[in-house]
Coordinates of C-alpha atoms in Angstrom, one line a residue:
Chain A
M30 CA 183.1 161.0 287.4
N31 CA 185.9 158.5 287.5
F32 CA 186.7 156.7 284.3
S33 CA 189.3 154.0 283.9
K34 CA 192.6 155.3 282.6
K35 CA 192.6 153.3 279.4
P36 CA 190.2 154.6 276.8
L37 CA 187.7 152.2 275.2
I38 CA 187.8 154.0 271.8
T39 CA 190.6 156.2 270.6
F40 CA 190.6 158.3 267.5
R41 CA 194.1 159.3 266.3
D42 CA 194.4 161.7 263.4
V43 CA 191.4 160.2 261.6
S44 CA 190.8 161.6 258.2
K45 CA 188.4 160.7 255.4
W46 CA 188.0 162.1 252.0
Y47 CA 185.2 161.6 249.5
G48 CA 187.2 162.4 246.4
E49 CA 188.4 166.0 246.9
Y50 CA 186.0 166.6 249.7
R51 CA 187.5 166.1 253.2
A52 CA 184.7 164.7 255.4
L53 CA 186.9 164.2 258.4
S54 CA 190.1 166.0 259.1
S55 CA 192.6 164.8 261.7
I56 CA 190.2 163.8 264.4
S57 CA 191.8 162.8 267.7
A58 CA 189.8 162.0 270.8
D59 CA 189.1 159.3 273.4
V60 CA 185.9 157.7 274.7
H61 CA 186.4 156.1 278.1
K62 CA 184.6 153.1 279.5
G63 CA 181.3 154.2 281.1
E64 CA 181.4 157.6 279.4
V65 CA 178.5 159.1 277.5
V66 CA 179.8 161.3 274.7
V67 CA 177.4 163.5 272.7
V68 CA 178.6 164.5 269.3
C69 CA 177.0 167.7 268.0
G70 CA 177.5 170.2 265.3
P71 CA 175.7 171.6 262.2
S72 CA 174.5 169.3 259.5
G73 CA 177.3 168.2 257.2
S74 CA 179.9 168.6 259.9
G75 CA 180.9 164.9 259.7
K76 CA 179.3 163.7 263.0
S77 CA 177.5 160.7 261.4
T78 CA 180.5 159.9 259.3
L79 CA 182.7 159.9 262.4
I80 CA 180.4 157.6 264.4
R81 CA 180.1 155.2 261.4
T82 CA 183.9 154.9 261.1
V83 CA 183.9 153.2 264.6
N84 CA 182.3 150.0 263.4
R85 CA 183.7 150.4 259.9
L86 CA 180.5 151.2 258.1
E87 CA 182.8 153.9 256.7
E88 CA 186.4 153.3 255.8
I89 CA 189.0 155.9 256.8
Q90 CA 191.9 157.0 254.6
S91 CA 194.4 157.9 257.3
G92 CA 194.9 157.8 261.0
A93 CA 193.7 155.0 263.3
I94 CA 190.8 154.0 265.5
H95 CA 191.4 151.7 268.3
F96 CA 188.7 149.8 270.1
D97 CA 189.8 148.2 273.4
G98 CA 193.4 148.4 272.2
K99 CA 192.7 146.8 268.8
D100 CA 193.1 148.7 265.5
V101 CA 189.6 148.6 264.0
H102 CA 190.7 149.3 260.4
A103 CA 193.5 146.8 260.3
S104 CA 193.0 144.2 257.6
S105 CA 193.6 141.4 260.2
V106 CA 190.5 142.3 262.2
D107 CA 187.6 139.8 262.0
I108 CA 185.1 142.5 261.1
N109 CA 182.0 140.5 261.7
K110 CA 183.1 139.5 265.2
F111 CA 184.2 143.1 266.0
R112 CA 180.9 144.6 264.8
S113 CA 178.9 142.2 266.9
Q114 CA 180.6 143.9 269.9
V115 CA 179.5 147.4 269.0
G116 CA 175.8 148.3 269.2
F117 CA 174.7 150.6 266.5
V118 CA 171.4 152.5 266.3
F119 CA 170.4 154.2 263.1
Q120 CA 168.5 157.3 262.4
S121 CA 166.0 155.4 260.2
F122 CA 165.7 152.4 262.6
N123 CA 166.4 149.9 259.9
L124 CA 164.4 147.1 261.4
F125 CA 163.9 144.1 259.2
P126 CA 160.3 144.5 258.0
H127 CA 160.0 140.8 257.0
L128 CA 160.8 139.6 260.5
S129 CA 158.8 139.9 263.7
V130 CA 160.0 142.0 266.6
A131 CA 161.3 139.0 268.4
Q132 CA 163.0 137.7 265.2
N133 CA 164.6 141.1 264.6
I134 CA 166.2 140.9 268.1
M135 CA 167.1 137.2 267.8
L136 CA 168.8 137.5 264.4
G137 CA 172.2 138.5 265.7
P138 CA 172.4 136.2 268.7
V139 CA 171.2 133.2 266.7
N140 CA 173.3 133.8 263.6
V141 CA 176.4 135.4 265.0
R142 CA 176.6 134.1 268.5
K143 CA 175.0 130.7 267.6
Q144 CA 172.7 131.0 270.6
R145 CA 169.8 128.5 270.8
R146 CA 166.5 130.0 269.6
A147 CA 164.7 129.4 272.9
E148 CA 167.5 131.1 274.8
A149 CA 167.7 134.0 272.4
R150 CA 163.9 134.5 272.6
T151 CA 164.0 134.6 276.4
R152 CA 166.7 137.3 276.2
A153 CA 164.7 139.2 273.5
L154 CA 161.7 139.2 275.8
E155 CA 163.8 140.6 278.7
L156 CA 165.2 143.3 276.4
L157 CA 161.7 144.2 275.1
D158 CA 160.5 144.5 278.7
R159 CA 163.4 146.8 279.4
V160 CA 162.4 149.1 276.5
G161 CA 158.8 148.8 277.5
L162 CA 157.5 146.8 274.5
A163 CA 157.1 143.3 275.9
S164 CA 153.6 143.2 274.4
K165 CA 154.9 143.7 270.9
V166 CA 157.1 140.6 270.8
D167 CA 155.3 139.0 267.9
A168 CA 154.3 142.2 266.1
F169 CA 155.9 143.2 262.8
P170 CA 157.8 146.5 262.4
G171 CA 155.2 147.8 260.0
Q172 CA 152.6 147.7 262.9
L173 CA 154.7 149.8 265.2
S174 CA 155.1 153.6 265.6
G175 CA 158.4 155.2 264.9
G176 CA 159.3 155.6 268.6
Q177 CA 158.4 151.9 269.1
Q178 CA 160.5 150.8 266.2
Q179 CA 163.5 152.7 267.4
R180 CA 163.1 151.2 270.9
V181 CA 163.1 147.7 269.2
A182 CA 166.2 148.7 267.3
I183 CA 167.9 149.6 270.6
A184 CA 166.8 146.2 272.0
R185 CA 168.2 144.5 268.9
A186 CA 171.6 146.2 269.4
L187 CA 171.6 145.3 273.1
A188 CA 170.9 141.7 272.4
M189 CA 174.6 141.3 271.4
D190 CA 175.6 142.5 274.9
P191 CA 177.9 145.2 273.4
P192 CA 180.3 147.0 275.7
V193 CA 179.5 150.2 273.8
M194 CA 176.5 151.6 272.0
L195 CA 176.7 154.1 269.1
F196 CA 173.6 156.2 268.3
D197 CA 173.5 158.0 264.9
E198 CA 170.8 160.6 265.3
P199 CA 168.4 158.2 266.9
T200 CA 165.5 160.7 267.3
S201 CA 165.9 162.7 264.1
A202 CA 163.4 160.7 262.1
L203 CA 160.7 160.7 264.8
D204 CA 157.6 162.7 265.3
P205 CA 158.2 165.1 268.2
E206 CA 155.8 163.3 270.5
M207 CA 157.9 160.1 270.2
V208 CA 161.3 161.6 270.9
G209 CA 160.8 161.4 274.7
E210 CA 160.2 157.6 274.8
V211 CA 163.5 156.9 272.9
L212 CA 165.5 159.4 275.0
Q213 CA 164.1 157.8 278.1
V214 CA 165.5 154.4 277.1
M215 CA 168.9 156.0 276.3
K216 CA 169.0 157.7 279.6
S217 CA 168.3 154.5 281.5
L218 CA 171.2 152.9 279.5
A219 CA 173.5 155.7 280.5
R220 CA 172.4 155.3 284.2
D221 CA 173.3 151.6 284.0
G222 CA 176.8 152.6 283.0
M223 CA 176.7 151.8 279.3
T224 CA 179.5 153.5 277.3
M225 CA 177.7 155.5 274.7
M226 CA 178.5 157.7 271.8
C227 CA 175.5 159.7 270.5
V228 CA 175.2 161.9 267.5
T229 CA 172.1 164.0 268.4
H230 CA 170.5 167.4 268.2
E231 CA 168.8 166.9 271.6
M232 CA 170.8 169.4 273.6
N233 CA 168.7 168.8 276.7
F234 CA 169.8 165.1 276.5
A235 CA 173.4 166.3 276.2
R236 CA 173.1 168.6 279.2
E237 CA 171.4 166.0 281.3
V238 CA 173.2 162.8 280.4
A239 CA 176.5 163.5 278.6
N240 CA 179.8 163.4 280.4
R241 CA 181.4 165.1 277.5
V242 CA 180.3 167.0 274.4
W243 CA 182.2 166.9 271.2
F244 CA 181.5 169.8 268.9
M245 CA 182.3 169.2 265.2
D246 CA 182.3 171.6 262.3
Q247 CA 183.4 171.0 258.7
G248 CA 184.9 167.7 259.4
S249 CA 187.0 168.9 262.4
L250 CA 186.6 168.2 266.0
V251 CA 186.5 171.9 267.1
E252 CA 185.8 171.6 270.8
V253 CA 185.6 169.0 273.5
G254 CA 184.1 169.8 276.9
V255 CA 181.9 168.9 279.8
P256 CA 178.3 169.9 279.0
D257 CA 178.0 172.7 281.6
E258 CA 181.0 174.5 280.3
F259 CA 180.3 173.8 276.7
F260 CA 176.8 175.2 276.9
S261 CA 177.5 178.2 279.2
K262 CA 180.8 179.3 277.8
P263 CA 181.9 177.7 274.6
T264 CA 185.5 178.5 273.7
S265 CA 185.3 178.6 269.9
E266 CA 183.5 181.1 267.8
R267 CA 181.9 178.3 265.7
A268 CA 180.4 176.6 268.7
R269 CA 179.0 179.9 270.0
K270 CA 177.3 180.5 266.6
F271 CA 176.0 176.9 266.6
L272 CA 174.5 177.2 270.0
S273 CA 172.9 180.6 269.4
D274 CA 171.4 179.3 266.1
L275 CA 169.9 176.4 268.1
R276 CA 168.4 178.8 270.7
T277 CA 166.7 181.0 268.1
H278 CA 164.6 178.0 266.9
Chain B
M16 CA 132.8 121.1 220.3
D17 CA 132.0 117.5 219.6
S18 CA 135.1 117.0 217.6
I19 CA 137.2 118.4 220.4
L20 CA 135.7 116.0 222.8
L21 CA 136.3 113.2 220.3
I22 CA 139.9 114.2 219.9
L23 CA 140.3 114.2 223.7
R24 CA 138.7 110.8 223.9
D25 CA 140.9 109.2 221.3
Y26 CA 144.1 111.1 222.0
G27 CA 143.7 112.2 225.6
T28 CA 146.3 109.8 227.0
L29 CA 148.8 110.7 224.2
L30 CA 148.4 114.4 225.2
L31 CA 148.8 113.6 228.9
V32 CA 151.5 111.0 229.1
G33 CA 152.6 110.1 225.5
Q34 CA 153.0 106.4 224.9
Y35 CA 153.6 105.7 228.5
P36 CA 153.5 102.9 229.9
N37 CA 153.9 101.1 226.6
G38 CA 156.5 103.6 225.3
P39 CA 158.4 106.6 226.5
L40 CA 156.8 109.2 228.7
G41 CA 155.6 112.2 226.7
G42 CA 152.9 114.9 226.4
L43 CA 151.9 117.1 229.2
A44 CA 153.8 115.0 231.7
V45 CA 157.1 115.9 229.9
T46 CA 156.1 119.5 229.6
L47 CA 155.5 119.6 233.3
L48 CA 158.7 117.8 234.0
L49 CA 160.7 120.2 231.8
S50 CA 159.1 123.2 233.4
L51 CA 159.6 122.0 236.9
L52 CA 163.3 121.1 236.3
G53 CA 163.8 124.4 234.4
L54 CA 162.3 126.5 237.2
T55 CA 163.8 124.7 240.2
L56 CA 167.3 124.6 238.6
A57 CA 167.3 128.0 237.0
F58 CA 166.1 129.9 240.0
P59 CA 168.9 129.1 242.4
I60 CA 171.4 129.5 239.6
G61 CA 169.9 132.9 238.8
V62 CA 170.3 134.0 242.4
V63 CA 173.9 132.9 242.4
M64 CA 174.5 134.7 239.1
A65 CA 172.9 137.9 240.4
L66 CA 175.2 137.8 243.4
A67 CA 178.1 137.2 241.1
R68 CA 177.1 140.2 239.0
L69 CA 177.1 142.3 242.2
S70 CA 180.4 141.0 243.4
P71 CA 183.3 143.3 243.9
F72 CA 185.5 140.6 242.3
R73 CA 186.0 140.9 238.6
W74 CA 186.5 137.1 238.0
L75 CA 183.1 136.5 239.4
R76 CA 181.3 139.4 237.8
W77 CA 182.5 139.0 234.2
P78 CA 181.3 135.5 233.4
A79 CA 177.9 136.3 234.8
I80 CA 177.7 139.5 232.7
A81 CA 178.9 137.6 229.6
L82 CA 176.2 134.9 230.1
V83 CA 173.5 137.5 230.5
Y84 CA 174.5 139.3 227.4
V85 CA 174.7 136.2 225.3
A86 CA 171.3 134.9 226.5
R87 CA 169.7 138.2 225.9
G88 CA 171.3 138.7 222.5
V89 CA 170.5 135.2 221.0
P90 CA 167.0 133.8 220.3
L91 CA 166.2 130.8 222.5
L92 CA 165.7 128.7 219.4
M93 CA 169.2 129.4 218.3
F94 CA 170.4 128.6 221.8
I95 CA 168.6 125.2 221.6
F96 CA 170.3 124.4 218.3
W97 CA 173.7 125.4 219.8
V98 CA 173.3 123.1 222.8
Y99 CA 171.9 120.3 220.6
F100 CA 174.6 120.3 218.0
F101 CA 177.7 121.4 219.9
V102 CA 177.4 119.9 223.3
P103 CA 177.7 116.4 221.9
L104 CA 180.9 117.5 220.0
L105 CA 182.2 119.0 223.2
I106 CA 181.6 116.0 225.5
G107 CA 182.0 113.3 222.8
R108 CA 178.7 111.6 223.2
T109 CA 175.1 112.3 222.2
V110 CA 172.6 113.8 224.6
T111 CA 168.9 113.3 224.5
G112 CA 166.6 116.1 223.4
F113 CA 165.2 116.2 226.9
T114 CA 168.5 116.8 228.5
T115 CA 169.3 119.4 225.8
M116 CA 166.1 121.2 226.5
V117 CA 166.6 121.2 230.3
V118 CA 170.2 122.5 230.0
T119 CA 169.2 125.2 227.5
L120 CA 166.2 126.4 229.6
V121 CA 168.2 126.5 232.8
I122 CA 171.0 128.6 231.3
Y123 CA 168.7 130.9 229.4
Q124 CA 166.2 131.4 232.2
A125 CA 168.9 131.7 234.9
A126 CA 170.3 134.6 232.9
Y127 CA 167.0 136.4 232.8
L128 CA 166.1 135.6 236.4
S129 CA 169.5 136.9 237.5
E130 CA 168.7 140.3 236.1
I131 CA 165.4 140.3 238.0
V132 CA 167.0 139.2 241.2
R133 CA 169.8 141.7 240.8
S134 CA 167.4 144.6 240.4
G135 CA 165.5 143.3 243.4
I136 CA 168.7 143.4 245.5
E137 CA 169.8 146.8 244.2
G138 CA 166.3 148.2 244.9
M139 CA 166.7 147.4 248.7
P140 CA 167.3 150.4 251.0
K141 CA 171.0 150.5 251.9
G142 CA 170.1 150.6 255.6
Q143 CA 168.9 147.0 255.6
A144 CA 172.3 145.6 254.7
E145 CA 174.0 148.1 257.0
A146 CA 171.9 147.1 260.0
A147 CA 172.6 143.4 259.4
R148 CA 176.3 144.0 259.0
A149 CA 176.4 146.2 262.0
L150 CA 175.0 143.3 264.0
G151 CA 178.0 141.2 262.9
L152 CA 176.2 139.2 260.2
S153 CA 178.5 138.1 257.4
Y154 CA 177.8 139.1 253.8
I155 CA 176.3 135.7 253.1
Q156 CA 174.1 135.7 256.2
T157 CA 173.0 139.3 255.4
M158 CA 171.9 138.1 251.9
R159 CA 170.3 135.0 253.1
R160 CA 168.4 136.3 256.2
V161 CA 167.8 140.0 255.3
I162 CA 168.2 141.0 251.7
L163 CA 167.0 138.1 249.6
P164 CA 163.8 137.4 251.5
Q165 CA 162.8 140.9 251.0
A166 CA 164.2 141.4 247.5
L167 CA 162.6 138.2 246.2
Y168 CA 159.3 139.0 247.7
N169 CA 159.3 142.4 246.1
M170 CA 160.2 140.8 242.7
I171 CA 157.4 138.1 242.8
P172 CA 155.4 139.6 239.9
A173 CA 158.5 139.8 237.6
L174 CA 159.7 136.3 238.7
V175 CA 156.2 134.8 238.0
S176 CA 156.2 136.3 234.5
Q177 CA 159.6 134.7 233.9
F178 CA 158.4 131.4 235.3
V179 CA 155.4 131.5 233.0
S180 CA 157.6 132.2 230.0
T181 CA 159.7 129.1 231.0
I182 CA 156.6 126.9 230.8
K183 CA 155.7 128.3 227.4
E184 CA 159.3 128.0 226.1
T185 CA 159.3 124.3 226.8
S186 CA 157.1 124.1 223.6
L187 CA 160.2 124.8 221.6
G188 CA 161.4 121.4 222.5
Y189 CA 159.4 120.0 219.6
V190 CA 162.0 121.3 217.1
I191 CA 164.5 118.8 218.5
S192 CA 161.8 116.1 218.9
V193 CA 161.4 116.3 222.6
N194 CA 158.3 114.4 223.2
E195 CA 156.3 117.1 225.1
V196 CA 152.8 118.3 224.7
T197 CA 153.3 120.4 221.6
F198 CA 155.1 117.5 219.9
A199 CA 152.1 115.3 220.9
A200 CA 149.7 117.8 219.4
M201 CA 151.7 117.9 216.2
Q202 CA 151.5 114.1 216.0
I203 CA 147.8 114.1 216.6
N204 CA 147.4 116.8 213.9
S205 CA 149.3 114.9 211.3
S206 CA 147.3 111.7 211.9
L207 CA 144.0 113.5 211.9
M208 CA 145.0 115.8 209.0
T209 CA 141.6 117.7 208.9
Q210 CA 141.2 119.3 212.3
P211 CA 144.1 121.6 213.0
F212 CA 141.9 124.2 214.6
Q213 CA 140.5 121.8 217.2
V214 CA 143.9 120.2 218.0
Y215 CA 145.7 123.5 218.5
F216 CA 142.8 124.9 220.4
I217 CA 143.2 122.0 222.9
L218 CA 146.9 122.7 223.0
A219 CA 146.4 126.4 223.7
A220 CA 143.9 125.6 226.4
I221 CA 146.4 123.3 228.1
Y222 CA 149.1 125.9 228.1
F223 CA 146.7 128.5 229.3
C224 CA 145.5 126.4 232.2
L225 CA 149.1 125.6 233.2
C226 CA 150.2 129.2 233.2
F227 CA 147.1 130.5 234.7
S228 CA 147.3 128.1 237.7
L229 CA 150.9 129.1 238.2
T230 CA 150.0 132.8 238.4
Q231 CA 147.1 132.1 240.7
L232 CA 149.4 130.0 243.0
A233 CA 151.9 132.8 243.0
R234 CA 149.2 135.4 243.9
F235 CA 147.9 133.1 246.7
L236 CA 151.4 132.8 248.1
E237 CA 152.1 136.5 247.8
G238 CA 148.9 137.3 249.6
R239 CA 149.7 134.9 252.4
I240 CA 153.1 136.5 253.0
T241 CA 151.7 140.0 252.8
S242 CA 149.0 139.3 255.3
R243 CA 151.4 137.6 257.6
R244 CA 153.6 140.7 257.6
E245 CA 151.0 143.4 257.9
G246 CA 147.6 141.8 257.8
S247 CA 146.9 142.5 261.4
R248 CA 148.0 146.1 260.9
Q249 CA 144.5 147.4 260.6
S250 CA 143.2 145.7 263.7
V251 CA 146.3 146.7 265.7
V252 CA 145.8 150.3 264.7
A253 CA 142.2 150.1 265.6
V254 CA 142.9 148.7 269.0
V255 CA 146.0 150.6 270.1
S256 CA 145.3 153.9 268.6
P257 CA 142.7 155.3 266.3
S258 CA 145.2 157.6 264.6
T259 CA 146.8 156.3 261.5
T260 CA 149.8 158.6 261.8
T261 CA 151.3 156.2 264.3
T262 CA 151.9 153.6 261.6
A263 CA 153.0 156.1 259.0
T264 CA 156.7 155.5 259.7
A265 CA 159.8 155.2 257.7
A266 CA 159.4 151.5 257.4

């Protein structure tokens, strides 16, 4: 695949400590426009922490993250405006239970982008149609299954028309039979050329969709590779162990 | 029973509106007015104080904490005397008992309400605020659109108790001669001399009806919100899927 030369997201020597504990240590990597990056690794390896630093849900202590050339962690950044350009999907969906599905999706466009309600609702309906939930427009999150909630959460993130989508273990809280419907939506996004960074344990998704796999362990980015190579002949011992642990399950 | 009816016949208007329209408004009308002002002013101030207490800025947090500690550490009666005797010294002119009572109730109740609101906010799952901020909503928008609507709804029972106690606390106004319903009952009792049981029975019944209607109103409102949010859940489950596991999600 051909990606533009200039990366959309760059990590340079990114480190983060929780007190004495080093959660991220000197991470340097790039995400290019149109690229799908899957971040994998054992639990506690810092995958989620890393993805959360991109839209500053986590602060970093040293290094820099640039998004489209701008330093994300600079104090001059209008953080709300910046975050509205980065779609984020959580493991636990985090839909707003007091708002209907449509209101969940319209909240950002109406309050941040100052869109008219009618306009935002039309767009919400389009997005719901895209994730296959047009019939649930006036339902409340409590009435939906986990898979449906996560698809609404994806639609909610898409409503801001973000150039990049971040997924933080989007299928880990789902019952097995609902994982497929969420991955399906993510695959269709990837096909449409969305730049995506996904923390996930779904290795089949990585094999099928990812342009690049980042393997993390103990806060370090141990290995970066294209899926075929990563899965068939990982270069690091830790990645080999991780993959063989996965297969034994 | 007859004597209660007689008292109501002779003094009913005094209990309801005081000497109005021939004199100042009093009785139940003033109690209602005090309660209404107390609730409607104390509630928003309580929310603001809760936000101040949760603020990362010390200069916002500390005054709110101080006020809460003072209000909790001093009996309301003492508070009323303080406002009654010292505020005129401070501002250089006298204030009416009614104003004193409103100011006292608002400060006192706001302090208590702020603690309830604060615990409601702190009890919210972190993911809610994160999801709102990730969309680009500001802190204020996040509070207003996402956190407070849920936190306040969760705290309805505690808030209602506090509202009810506001109503009851208006009765302390009689010590600084605020002409509210307890004051009216005292007047009636001293002119009748012989029927304290009947007079105070009427008074108790009035307070009970007032507080009871407020709790019922709150229950009705809570029920309406609940059914709007999940009332159709049963029917949806029944239509879409007979399995209840589909709704057992991490909501």
